[in-house]
mmCIF file of C-alpha atoms in Angstrom:
data_model
loop_
_atom_site.group_PDB
_atom_site.id
_atom_site.type_symbol
_atom_site.label_atom_id
_atom_site.label_comp_id
_atom_site.label_asym_id
_atom_site.label_seq_id
_atom_site.Cartn_x
_atom_site.Cartn_y
_atom_site.Cartn_z
ATOM 1 C CA UNK P 1 83.030 9.609 -14.917
ATOM 2 C CA UNK P 2 85.047 11.646 -12.279
ATOM 3 C CA UNK P 3 86.799 11.559 -8.994
ATOM 4 C CA UNK P 4 86.619 8.142 -7.463
ATOM 5 C CA UNK P 5 83.625 8.091 -5.136
ATOM 6 C CA UNK P 6 83.331 4.402 -4.367
ATOM 7 C CA UNK P 7 85.234 1.149 -4.742
ATOM 8 C CA UNK P 8 84.402 -2.260 -3.405
ATOM 9 C CA UNK P 9 85.318 -5.905 -3.739
ATOM 10 C CA UNK P 10 82.658 -8.506 -4.433
ATOM 11 C CA UNK P 11 83.098 -12.252 -3.897
ATOM 12 C CA UNK P 12 80.408 -14.854 -4.382
ATOM 13 C CA UNK P 13 80.231 -18.651 -4.465
ATOM 14 C CA UNK P 14 77.067 -20.112 -5.921
ATOM 15 C CA UNK P 15 76.795 -23.889 -5.855
ATOM 16 C CA UNK P 16 79.247 -25.297 -8.355
ATOM 17 C CA UNK P 17 80.029 -21.871 -9.787
ATOM 18 C CA UNK P 18 82.870 -19.823 -8.380
ATOM 19 C CA UNK P 19 82.813 -16.150 -9.274
ATOM 20 C CA UNK P 20 86.264 -14.611 -9.089
ATOM 21 C CA UNK P 21 86.735 -11.555 -6.936
ATOM 22 C CA UNK P 22 86.824 -8.335 -8.862
ATOM 23 C CA UNK P 23 87.319 -4.741 -7.865
ATOM 24 C CA UNK P 24 84.860 -2.160 -9.064
ATOM 25 C CA UNK P 25 85.456 1.564 -9.061
ATOM 26 C CA UNK P 26 83.216 4.513 -9.797
ATOM 27 C CA UNK P 27 84.539 7.706 -11.294
ATOM 28 C CA UNK P 28 82.497 10.856 -11.754
ATOM 29 C CA UNK P 29 83.994 13.201 -14.308
ATOM 30 C CA UNK P 30 83.590 14.659 -17.790
ATOM 31 C CA UNK P 31 85.198 12.823 -20.707
ATOM 32 C CA UNK P 32 87.244 15.156 -22.898
ATOM 33 C CA UNK P 33 88.425 12.616 -25.498
ATOM 34 C CA UNK P 34 88.835 8.937 -26.334
ATOM 35 C CA UNK P 35 92.002 7.643 -28.005
ATOM 36 C CA UNK P 36 91.346 4.165 -29.483
ATOM 37 C CA UNK P 37 94.970 3.655 -30.558
ATOM 38 C CA UNK P 38 96.354 4.279 -27.060
ATOM 39 C CA UNK P 39 93.289 2.759 -25.359
ATOM 40 C CA UNK P 40 92.964 5.813 -23.157
ATOM 41 C CA UNK P 41 89.968 7.820 -21.977
ATOM 42 C CA UNK P 42 90.929 11.385 -21.044
ATOM 43 C CA UNK P 43 88.838 13.222 -18.460
ATOM 44 C CA UNK P 44 89.113 16.675 -16.952
ATOM 45 C CA UNK P 45 91.204 15.232 -14.116
ATOM 46 C CA UNK P 46 93.105 12.207 -15.365
ATOM 47 C CA UNK P 47 93.738 9.632 -18.078
ATOM 48 C CA UNK P 48 92.238 6.164 -17.744
ATOM 49 C CA UNK P 49 93.537 3.134 -19.614
ATOM 50 C CA UNK P 50 91.108 0.439 -20.678
ATOM 51 C CA UNK P 51 91.058 -3.068 -22.094
ATOM 52 C CA UNK P 52 87.397 -2.893 -23.068
ATOM 53 C CA UNK P 53 85.445 0.346 -23.360
ATOM 54 C CA UNK P 54 81.640 0.395 -23.216
ATOM 55 C CA UNK P 55 79.990 3.684 -24.136
ATOM 56 C CA UNK P 56 76.460 4.072 -22.773
ATOM 57 C CA UNK P 57 76.175 7.843 -22.421
ATOM 58 C CA UNK P 58 72.643 8.124 -23.790
ATOM 59 C CA UNK P 59 71.273 11.206 -25.476
ATOM 60 C CA UNK P 60 70.863 14.920 -25.053
ATOM 61 C CA UNK P 61 68.357 17.407 -26.450
ATOM 62 C CA UNK P 62 68.320 18.044 -30.182
ATOM 63 C CA UNK P 63 67.618 21.709 -30.933
ATOM 64 C CA UNK P 64 67.970 21.281 -34.711
ATOM 65 C CA UNK P 65 70.563 24.071 -34.999
ATOM 66 C CA UNK P 66 68.100 26.793 -33.980
ATOM 67 C CA UNK P 67 70.288 29.623 -32.679
ATOM 68 C CA UNK P 68 69.879 30.443 -28.985
ATOM 69 C CA UNK P 69 67.018 28.008 -28.474
ATOM 70 C CA UNK P 70 68.805 26.036 -25.754
ATOM 71 C CA UNK P 71 68.977 29.110 -23.507
ATOM 72 C CA UNK P 72 65.318 30.096 -23.956
ATOM 73 C CA UNK P 73 63.297 26.925 -23.488
ATOM 74 C CA UNK P 74 62.672 24.463 -20.674
ATOM 75 C CA UNK P 75 63.939 20.918 -21.137
ATOM 76 C CA UNK P 76 63.190 17.699 -19.260
ATOM 77 C CA UNK P 77 66.291 15.535 -19.637
ATOM 78 C CA UNK P 78 67.119 15.498 -15.909
ATOM 79 C CA UNK P 79 65.397 15.733 -12.541
ATOM 80 C CA UNK P 80 66.855 19.194 -11.914
ATOM 81 C CA UNK P 81 65.524 20.451 -15.261
ATOM 82 C CA UNK P 82 62.075 19.028 -14.508
ATOM 83 C CA UNK P 83 62.027 20.674 -11.063
ATOM 84 C CA UNK P 84 63.051 24.018 -12.546
ATOM 85 C CA UNK P 85 60.251 23.766 -15.098
ATOM 86 C CA UNK P 86 57.715 22.782 -12.434
ATOM 87 C CA UNK P 87 58.734 25.595 -10.093
ATOM 88 C CA UNK P 88 58.527 28.246 -12.800
ATOM 89 C CA UNK P 89 55.098 27.033 -13.927
ATOM 90 C CA UNK P 90 53.812 27.298 -10.356
ATOM 91 C CA UNK P 91 55.400 30.736 -9.927
ATOM 92 C CA UNK P 92 53.651 31.971 -13.056
ATOM 93 C CA UNK P 93 50.304 30.694 -11.851
ATOM 94 C CA UNK P 94 50.857 32.321 -8.448
ATOM 95 C CA UNK P 95 51.733 35.636 -10.127
ATOM 96 C CA UNK P 96 48.730 35.371 -12.432
ATOM 97 C CA UNK P 97 46.425 34.918 -9.441
ATOM 98 C CA UNK P 98 47.265 38.454 -8.234
ATOM 99 C CA UNK P 99 47.906 40.115 -11.612
ATOM 100 C CA UNK P 100 45.327 42.754 -12.562
ATOM 101 C CA UNK P 101 46.522 43.546 -16.093
ATOM 102 C CA UNK P 102 44.713 41.207 -18.506
ATOM 103 C CA UNK P 103 47.529 41.117 -21.099
ATOM 104 C CA UNK P 104 50.195 40.320 -18.494
ATOM 105 C CA UNK P 105 47.902 37.703 -16.999
ATOM 106 C CA UNK P 106 47.414 36.087 -20.412
ATOM 107 C CA UNK P 107 51.163 35.868 -21.016
ATOM 108 C CA UNK P 108 51.748 34.336 -17.582
ATOM 109 C CA UNK P 109 49.167 31.636 -18.292
ATOM 110 C CA UNK P 110 50.297 30.749 -21.834
ATOM 111 C CA UNK P 111 52.254 27.492 -22.088
ATOM 112 C CA UNK P 112 53.652 25.870 -25.226
ATOM 113 C CA UNK P 113 54.951 22.296 -25.479
ATOM 114 C CA UNK P 114 56.999 21.546 -28.605
ATOM 115 C CA UNK P 115 57.148 17.871 -29.553
ATOM 116 C CA UNK P 116 54.311 15.358 -29.713
ATOM 117 C CA UNK P 117 56.161 12.262 -28.522
ATOM 118 C CA UNK P 118 55.423 10.487 -25.216
ATOM 119 C CA UNK P 119 57.191 13.161 -23.127
ATOM 120 C CA UNK P 120 55.426 16.045 -24.859
ATOM 121 C CA UNK P 121 52.035 14.356 -24.619
ATOM 122 C CA UNK P 122 52.513 13.574 -20.927
ATOM 123 C CA UNK P 123 53.614 17.098 -19.949
ATOM 124 C CA UNK P 124 50.787 18.635 -22.002
ATOM 125 C CA UNK P 125 48.359 16.280 -20.270
ATOM 126 C CA UNK P 126 49.730 17.264 -16.844
ATOM 127 C CA UNK P 127 49.217 20.944 -17.671
ATOM 128 C CA UNK P 128 45.720 20.131 -18.912
ATOM 129 C CA UNK P 129 44.963 18.411 -15.618
ATOM 130 C CA UNK P 130 46.059 21.536 -13.763
ATOM 131 C CA UNK P 131 43.830 23.676 -15.957
ATOM 132 C CA UNK P 132 40.755 21.494 -15.655
ATOM 133 C CA UNK P 133 40.956 20.219 -12.085
ATOM 134 C CA UNK P 134 43.511 22.142 -10.005
ATOM 135 C CA UNK P 135 42.864 25.776 -10.958
ATOM 136 C CA UNK P 136 39.158 25.803 -9.963
ATOM 137 C CA UNK P 137 40.043 24.364 -6.562
ATOM 138 C CA UNK P 138 43.364 26.001 -5.685
ATOM 139 C CA UNK P 139 43.126 29.252 -7.662
ATOM 140 C CA UNK P 140 39.442 30.270 -7.787
ATOM 141 C CA UNK P 141 40.482 33.801 -8.765
ATOM 142 C CA UNK P 142 41.744 32.458 -12.123
ATOM 143 C CA UNK P 143 39.295 31.567 -14.873
ATOM 144 C CA UNK P 144 40.543 28.245 -16.339
ATOM 145 C CA UNK P 145 39.769 29.565 -19.827
ATOM 146 C CA UNK P 146 42.547 32.127 -19.324
ATOM 147 C CA UNK P 147 45.153 29.349 -19.231
ATOM 148 C CA UNK P 148 46.246 28.431 -22.758
ATOM 149 C CA UNK P 149 48.119 25.196 -23.439
ATOM 150 C CA UNK P 150 49.383 24.522 -26.963
ATOM 151 C CA UNK P 151 51.133 21.372 -28.161
ATOM 152 C CA UNK P 152 53.099 21.678 -31.420
ATOM 153 C CA UNK P 153 54.090 18.609 -33.445
ATOM 154 C CA UNK P 154 55.938 18.599 -36.755
ATOM 155 C CA UNK P 155 54.391 15.386 -38.115
ATOM 156 C CA UNK P 156 50.777 14.709 -39.018
ATOM 157 C CA UNK P 157 49.934 12.927 -35.743
ATOM 158 C CA UNK P 158 50.972 12.567 -32.118
ATOM 159 C CA UNK P 159 52.987 9.616 -30.801
ATOM 160 C CA UNK P 160 54.561 8.643 -34.111
ATOM 161 C CA UNK P 161 56.067 5.474 -32.597
ATOM 162 C CA UNK P 162 52.547 4.222 -31.791
ATOM 163 C CA UNK P 163 49.906 3.122 -34.275
ATOM 164 C CA UNK P 164 47.213 5.416 -35.636
ATOM 165 C CA UNK P 165 44.543 4.371 -33.139
ATOM 166 C CA UNK P 166 46.715 5.187 -30.126
ATOM 167 C CA UNK P 167 47.649 8.528 -31.685
ATOM 168 C CA UNK P 168 43.985 9.399 -32.228
ATOM 169 C CA UNK P 169 43.094 8.359 -28.661
ATOM 170 C CA UNK P 170 45.877 10.568 -27.263
ATOM 171 C CA UNK P 171 44.688 13.523 -29.358
ATOM 172 C CA UNK P 172 41.124 13.067 -28.141
ATOM 173 C CA UNK P 173 42.239 12.838 -24.497
ATOM 174 C CA UNK P 174 44.260 16.055 -24.777
ATOM 175 C CA UNK P 175 41.278 17.814 -26.343
ATOM 176 C CA UNK P 176 39.164 16.757 -23.356
ATOM 177 C CA UNK P 177 41.790 18.374 -21.121
ATOM 178 C CA UNK P 178 41.456 21.623 -23.102
ATOM 179 C CA UNK P 179 44.874 21.344 -24.752
ATOM 180 C CA UNK P 180 45.168 22.807 -28.259
ATOM 181 C CA UNK P 181 47.161 20.501 -30.556
ATOM 182 C CA UNK P 182 48.667 21.836 -33.777
ATOM 183 C CA UNK P 183 50.013 19.151 -36.093
ATOM 184 C CA UNK P 184 52.269 19.467 -39.115
ATOM 185 C CA UNK P 185 53.984 22.623 -37.865
ATOM 186 C CA UNK P 186 57.709 23.150 -37.358
ATOM 187 C CA UNK P 187 59.398 25.798 -35.242
ATOM 188 C CA UNK P 188 61.929 28.010 -37.018
ATOM 189 C CA UNK P 189 62.882 30.367 -34.197
ATOM 190 C CA UNK P 190 62.057 31.477 -30.665
ATOM 191 C CA UNK P 191 63.362 34.690 -29.110
ATOM 192 C CA UNK P 192 62.031 34.095 -25.609
ATOM 193 C CA UNK P 193 58.678 35.749 -26.268
ATOM 194 C CA UNK P 194 57.546 34.804 -29.779
ATOM 195 C CA UNK P 195 57.456 31.383 -31.432
ATOM 196 C CA UNK P 196 58.063 31.667 -35.189
ATOM 197 C CA UNK P 197 56.798 28.819 -37.346
ATOM 198 C CA UNK P 198 58.395 27.524 -40.544
ATOM 199 C CA UNK P 199 55.343 28.677 -42.524
ATOM 200 C CA UNK P 200 55.779 32.242 -41.268
ATOM 201 C CA UNK P 201 53.108 32.127 -38.592
ATOM 202 C CA UNK P 202 53.902 33.204 -35.049
ATOM 203 C CA UNK P 203 52.365 33.586 -31.623
ATOM 204 C CA UNK P 204 53.368 34.895 -28.208
ATOM 205 C CA UNK P 205 54.620 32.530 -25.518
ATOM 206 C CA UNK P 206 56.899 33.184 -22.550
ATOM 207 C CA UNK P 207 56.959 29.556 -21.379
ATOM 208 C CA UNK P 208 58.086 26.994 -23.955
ATOM 209 C CA UNK P 209 58.870 23.382 -23.019
ATOM 210 C CA UNK P 210 61.061 21.573 -25.560
ATOM 211 C CA UNK P 211 60.549 17.823 -26.048
ATOM 212 C CA UNK P 212 60.972 17.738 -29.828
ATOM 213 C CA UNK P 213 63.837 15.311 -30.186
ATOM 214 C CA UNK P 214 67.126 13.891 -28.998
ATOM 215 C CA UNK P 215 70.597 13.320 -30.366
ATOM 216 C CA UNK P 216 73.466 11.209 -29.100
ATOM 217 C CA UNK P 217 75.757 12.628 -26.439
ATOM 218 C CA UNK P 218 78.806 13.802 -28.414
ATOM 219 C CA UNK P 219 82.306 12.386 -27.898
ATOM 220 C CA UNK P 220 85.646 13.425 -29.363
ATOM 221 C CA UNK P 221 87.618 10.481 -30.713
ATOM 222 C CA UNK P 222 91.335 10.921 -31.368
ATOM 223 C CA UNK P 223 91.583 8.959 -34.618
ATOM 224 C CA UNK P 224 92.456 9.327 -38.285
ATOM 225 C CA UNK P 225 89.281 7.497 -39.289
ATOM 226 C CA UNK P 226 86.750 9.669 -41.106
ATOM 227 C CA UNK P 227 84.039 10.717 -38.654
ATOM 228 C CA UNK P 228 81.284 9.756 -41.082
ATOM 229 C CA UNK P 229 82.583 6.178 -40.964
ATOM 230 C CA UNK P 230 81.754 5.683 -37.274
ATOM 231 C CA UNK P 231 79.138 8.367 -36.509
ATOM 232 C CA UNK P 232 75.683 7.889 -38.020
ATOM 233 C CA UNK P 233 72.343 9.656 -38.006
ATOM 234 C CA UNK P 234 71.646 11.706 -34.903
ATOM 235 C CA UNK P 235 75.292 11.555 -33.831
ATOM 236 C CA UNK P 236 74.960 7.891 -32.841
ATOM 237 C CA UNK P 237 77.967 5.545 -32.878
ATOM 238 C CA UNK P 238 77.710 2.922 -35.620
ATOM 239 C CA UNK P 239 77.960 -0.624 -34.230
ATOM 240 C CA UNK P 240 77.575 -4.168 -35.508
ATOM 241 C CA UNK P 241 75.188 -6.829 -34.234
ATOM 242 C CA UNK P 242 77.400 -7.430 -31.193
ATOM 243 C CA UNK P 243 77.413 -3.693 -30.309
ATOM 244 C CA UNK P 244 81.060 -3.341 -31.398
ATOM 245 C CA UNK P 245 82.158 -0.038 -32.865
ATOM 246 C CA UNK P 246 84.398 -1.963 -35.255
ATOM 247 C CA UNK P 247 85.455 1.105 -37.201
ATOM 248 C CA UNK P 248 87.033 2.416 -34.007
ATOM 249 C CA UNK P 249 88.347 -0.921 -32.763
ATOM 250 C CA UNK P 250 87.090 -4.323 -31.639
ATOM 251 C CA UNK P 251 87.536 -3.341 -27.981
ATOM 252 C CA UNK P 252 85.073 -0.420 -28.099
ATOM 253 C CA UNK P 253 81.350 -1.060 -27.628
ATOM 254 C CA UNK P 254 78.332 1.244 -27.613
ATOM 255 C CA UNK P 255 74.917 0.358 -26.205
ATOM 256 C CA UNK P 256 71.598 2.070 -25.628
ATOM 257 C CA UNK P 257 70.414 5.306 -27.197
ATOM 258 C CA UNK P 258 73.900 6.215 -28.398
ATOM 259 C CA UNK P 259 74.288 3.038 -30.499
ATOM 260 C CA UNK P 260 73.191 2.783 -34.143
ATOM 261 C CA UNK P 261 73.220 -0.875 -35.148
ATOM 262 C CA UNK P 262 73.676 -0.694 -38.926
ATOM 263 C CA UNK P 263 77.161 -2.184 -39.462
ATOM 264 C CA UNK P 264 77.594 -5.667 -40.927
ATOM 265 C CA UNK P 265 75.416 -8.642 -41.797
ATOM 266 C CA UNK P 266 74.690 -9.692 -38.212
ATOM 267 C CA UNK P 267 72.500 -6.706 -37.338
ATOM 268 C CA UNK P 268 68.879 -7.052 -36.240
ATOM 269 C CA UNK P 269 66.986 -7.528 -39.523
ATOM 270 C CA UNK P 270 63.775 -6.188 -37.979
ATOM 271 C CA UNK P 271 65.480 -2.837 -37.370
ATOM 272 C CA UNK P 272 67.838 -2.253 -40.324
ATOM 273 C CA UNK P 273 67.995 1.497 -39.614
ATOM 274 C CA UNK P 274 68.744 1.103 -35.924
ATOM 275 C CA UNK P 275 66.670 0.528 -32.816
ATOM 276 C CA UNK P 276 64.324 3.070 -31.210
ATOM 277 C CA UNK P 277 65.975 5.229 -28.565
ATOM 278 C CA UNK P 278 63.986 3.828 -25.667
ATOM 279 C CA UNK P 279 64.728 2.183 -22.332
ATOM 280 C CA UNK P 280 63.770 -1.318 -23.504
ATOM 281 C CA UNK P 281 66.463 -1.688 -26.195
ATOM 282 C CA UNK P 282 69.055 -0.119 -23.876
ATOM 283 C CA UNK P 283 68.346 -2.574 -21.054
ATOM 284 C CA UNK P 284 68.349 -5.556 -23.394
ATOM 285 C CA UNK P 285 71.588 -4.420 -25.070
ATOM 286 C CA UNK P 286 73.263 -4.092 -21.687
ATOM 287 C CA UNK P 287 72.277 -7.602 -20.654
ATOM 288 C CA UNK P 288 73.324 -9.072 -23.995
ATOM 289 C CA UNK P 289 76.712 -7.368 -23.939
ATOM 290 C CA UNK P 290 77.383 -8.447 -20.343
ATOM 291 C CA UNK P 291 76.627 -12.064 -21.259
ATOM 292 C CA UNK P 292 78.833 -11.869 -24.360
ATOM 293 C CA UNK P 293 81.771 -10.366 -22.478
ATOM 294 C CA UNK P 294 81.534 -13.031 -19.781
ATOM 295 C CA UNK P 295 81.210 -15.831 -22.354
ATOM 296 C CA UNK P 296 82.893 -14.642 -25.567
ATOM 297 C CA UNK P 297 82.917 -18.154 -27.068
ATOM 298 C CA UNK P 298 79.111 -18.202 -26.904
ATOM 299 C CA UNK P 299 78.565 -14.604 -27.971
ATOM 300 C CA UNK P 300 75.253 -13.943 -29.712
ATOM 301 C CA UNK P 301 74.184 -10.960 -31.816
ATOM 302 C CA UNK P 302 71.571 -8.619 -30.393
ATOM 303 C CA UNK P 303 67.909 -9.187 -31.200
ATOM 304 C CA UNK P 304 65.447 -6.699 -29.778
ATOM 305 C CA UNK P 305 62.328 -8.110 -28.107
ATOM 306 C CA UNK P 306 59.770 -5.330 -28.368
ATOM 307 C CA UNK P 307 57.434 -5.703 -25.383
ATOM 308 C CA UNK P 308 55.250 -2.751 -26.350
ATOM 309 C CA UNK P 309 54.941 0.895 -25.401
ATOM 310 C CA UNK P 310 52.691 3.064 -23.286
ATOM 311 C CA UNK P 311 52.119 6.723 -22.515
ATOM 312 C CA UNK P 312 49.909 8.466 -19.992
ATOM 313 C CA UNK P 313 47.928 11.554 -20.916
ATOM 314 C CA UNK P 314 46.366 12.304 -17.546
ATOM 315 C CA UNK P 315 44.122 10.881 -14.870
ATOM 316 C CA UNK P 316 42.259 7.839 -16.232
ATOM 317 C CA UNK P 317 43.817 8.514 -19.641
ATOM 318 C CA UNK P 318 46.629 6.526 -21.243
ATOM 319 C CA UNK P 319 47.439 4.507 -24.346
ATOM 320 C CA UNK P 320 49.041 1.056 -24.421
ATOM 321 C CA UNK P 321 50.355 -0.728 -27.498
ATOM 322 C CA UNK P 322 51.458 -4.330 -27.130
ATOM 323 C CA UNK P 323 52.563 -6.730 -29.833
ATOM 324 C CA UNK P 324 49.059 -8.018 -30.617
ATOM 325 C CA UNK P 325 46.894 -5.673 -28.580
ATOM 326 C CA UNK P 326 46.305 -1.982 -28.090
ATOM 327 C CA UNK P 327 43.893 -0.209 -25.758
ATOM 328 C CA UNK P 328 43.382 3.164 -24.137
ATOM 329 C CA UNK P 329 41.479 4.886 -21.359
ATOM 330 C CA UNK P 330 41.156 3.824 -17.739
ATOM 331 C CA UNK P 331 42.486 0.270 -18.123
ATOM 332 C CA UNK P 332 45.504 1.551 -20.041
ATOM 333 C CA UNK P 333 46.116 4.070 -17.263
ATOM 334 C CA UNK P 334 45.994 1.291 -14.645
ATOM 335 C CA UNK P 335 48.433 -0.770 -16.724
ATOM 336 C CA UNK P 336 50.802 2.206 -16.973
ATOM 337 C CA UNK P 337 50.688 2.708 -13.194
ATOM 338 C CA UNK P 338 51.227 -1.006 -12.501
ATOM 339 C CA UNK P 339 54.288 -1.258 -14.760
ATOM 340 C CA UNK P 340 55.854 1.813 -13.157
ATOM 341 C CA UNK P 341 55.011 0.587 -9.667
ATOM 342 C CA UNK P 342 56.702 -2.803 -10.053
ATOM 343 C CA UNK P 343 59.837 -1.126 -11.430
ATOM 344 C CA UNK P 344 60.377 0.731 -8.135
ATOM 345 C CA UNK P 345 63.041 -0.876 -5.944
ATOM 346 C CA UNK P 346 62.058 -2.205 -2.525
ATOM 347 C CA UNK P 347 58.698 -3.330 -1.147
ATOM 348 C CA UNK P 348 58.527 -0.396 1.259
ATOM 349 C CA UNK P 349 59.044 2.090 -1.557
ATOM 350 C CA UNK P 350 56.401 0.355 -3.668
ATOM 351 C CA UNK P 351 53.909 0.483 -0.806
ATOM 352 C CA UNK P 352 54.626 4.153 -0.072
ATOM 353 C CA UNK P 353 54.179 5.157 -3.699
ATOM 354 C CA UNK P 354 50.975 3.111 -4.011
ATOM 355 C CA UNK P 355 49.459 4.767 -0.930
ATOM 356 C CA UNK P 356 50.427 8.213 -2.211
ATOM 357 C CA UNK P 357 48.895 7.460 -5.600
ATOM 358 C CA UNK P 358 45.630 6.256 -4.056
ATOM 359 C CA UNK P 359 45.438 9.351 -1.858
ATOM 360 C CA UNK P 360 46.199 11.658 -4.779
ATOM 361 C CA UNK P 361 43.569 9.946 -6.939
ATOM 362 C CA UNK P 362 40.752 10.759 -4.548
ATOM 363 C CA UNK P 363 42.086 14.097 -3.328
ATOM 364 C CA UNK P 364 44.194 16.525 -5.356
ATOM 365 C CA UNK P 365 46.786 17.369 -2.710
ATOM 366 C CA UNK P 366 47.733 20.993 -2.057
ATOM 367 C CA UNK P 367 51.356 19.813 -1.975
ATOM 368 C CA UNK P 368 51.201 20.377 -5.727
ATOM 369 C CA UNK P 369 51.784 24.066 -4.964
ATOM 370 C CA UNK P 370 54.941 23.399 -2.949
ATOM 371 C CA UNK P 371 57.991 24.952 -4.605
ATOM 372 C CA UNK P 372 61.022 22.659 -4.444
ATOM 373 C CA UNK P 373 64.357 24.310 -5.088
ATOM 374 C CA UNK P 374 67.919 23.799 -3.817
ATOM 375 C CA UNK P 375 69.546 26.074 -1.291
ATOM 376 C CA UNK P 376 72.199 28.479 -2.537
ATOM 377 C CA UNK P 377 75.713 27.107 -2.863
ATOM 378 C CA UNK P 378 78.432 28.208 -0.406
ATOM 379 C CA UNK P 379 80.734 30.947 -1.629
ATOM 380 C CA UNK P 380 83.834 28.814 -1.102
ATOM 381 C CA UNK P 381 83.926 26.350 -3.988
ATOM 382 C CA UNK P 382 86.157 23.374 -4.660
ATOM 383 C CA UNK P 383 86.334 22.200 -1.067
ATOM 384 C CA UNK P 384 86.786 18.470 -0.543
#
């Protein structure tokens, strides 16, 4: 939410249905507090009154209260963070290609990924692809064995939200890409150069990518209600089966990753401890809530339809888990690409991406080495 950047009026007549004109406004700003009693959302610039408030702010990184960790690791919660991580990885490889000191070269080419979920597995697989396929072609002066990629996971297997077979297939694929996976290890500290494990072990690493978990985006509610009454595990807002945060008021709703549906008897019985923090539940919650708000007399409680999950590990390597079927390898990789392709808006965009993918499949493009970074900001700030 902030300064108003767009507003438009939409009118539509469809057959026998007349849709009333409504004005929509977009505000881009940071929320400082929410006052349920006054029905006011306070931002850095103004106060906004509401009749119905829907909170869909998603999640942020969970660093598990490890001091200073946020400032020392790379995260992947936004496009800008991903580009920064990509650029620094390429810079390190470029530096390593001209570095003569073996110890400095080893540190430049040591990469650690913390977290064995889909994001961690995919980034580790991408690094493994670089090690196995890109380095021999683009950096012949670097011995691929000098590049060390380590994936750390606190549980006893990768991809905990998948079944055991998919987890084993992902582990095998990463091993083929020369990625070292260490399971059942937890990180206690990281000072920017040394990763310290909970069991006392440690190893050197200058590049650490953190994908170990998420927590709900925090909000400050101005209320006398005990925080533990409306905030649940992971900082998520407790809601009922209709996504209402009833302990804050019947006019406040929360959907998506930030919602924890554990309040009342109308919750989804298949997920008594809340739904997984994935895109599928968020999309379905949004559609359900929109229908309920438009037709409150016919409101229905939310029931999650799990359509399955998939994760890619690298070229020709992926795992797919559907309701009654799971498979991995090349066909899973094609399925992953197809699902992502059809989700792209516009036929022209779909066609462009498909052509680029086909070209990249048969020829590792040198554009991989292109550093993408924004230009410096002007000295005069705050100009309209």
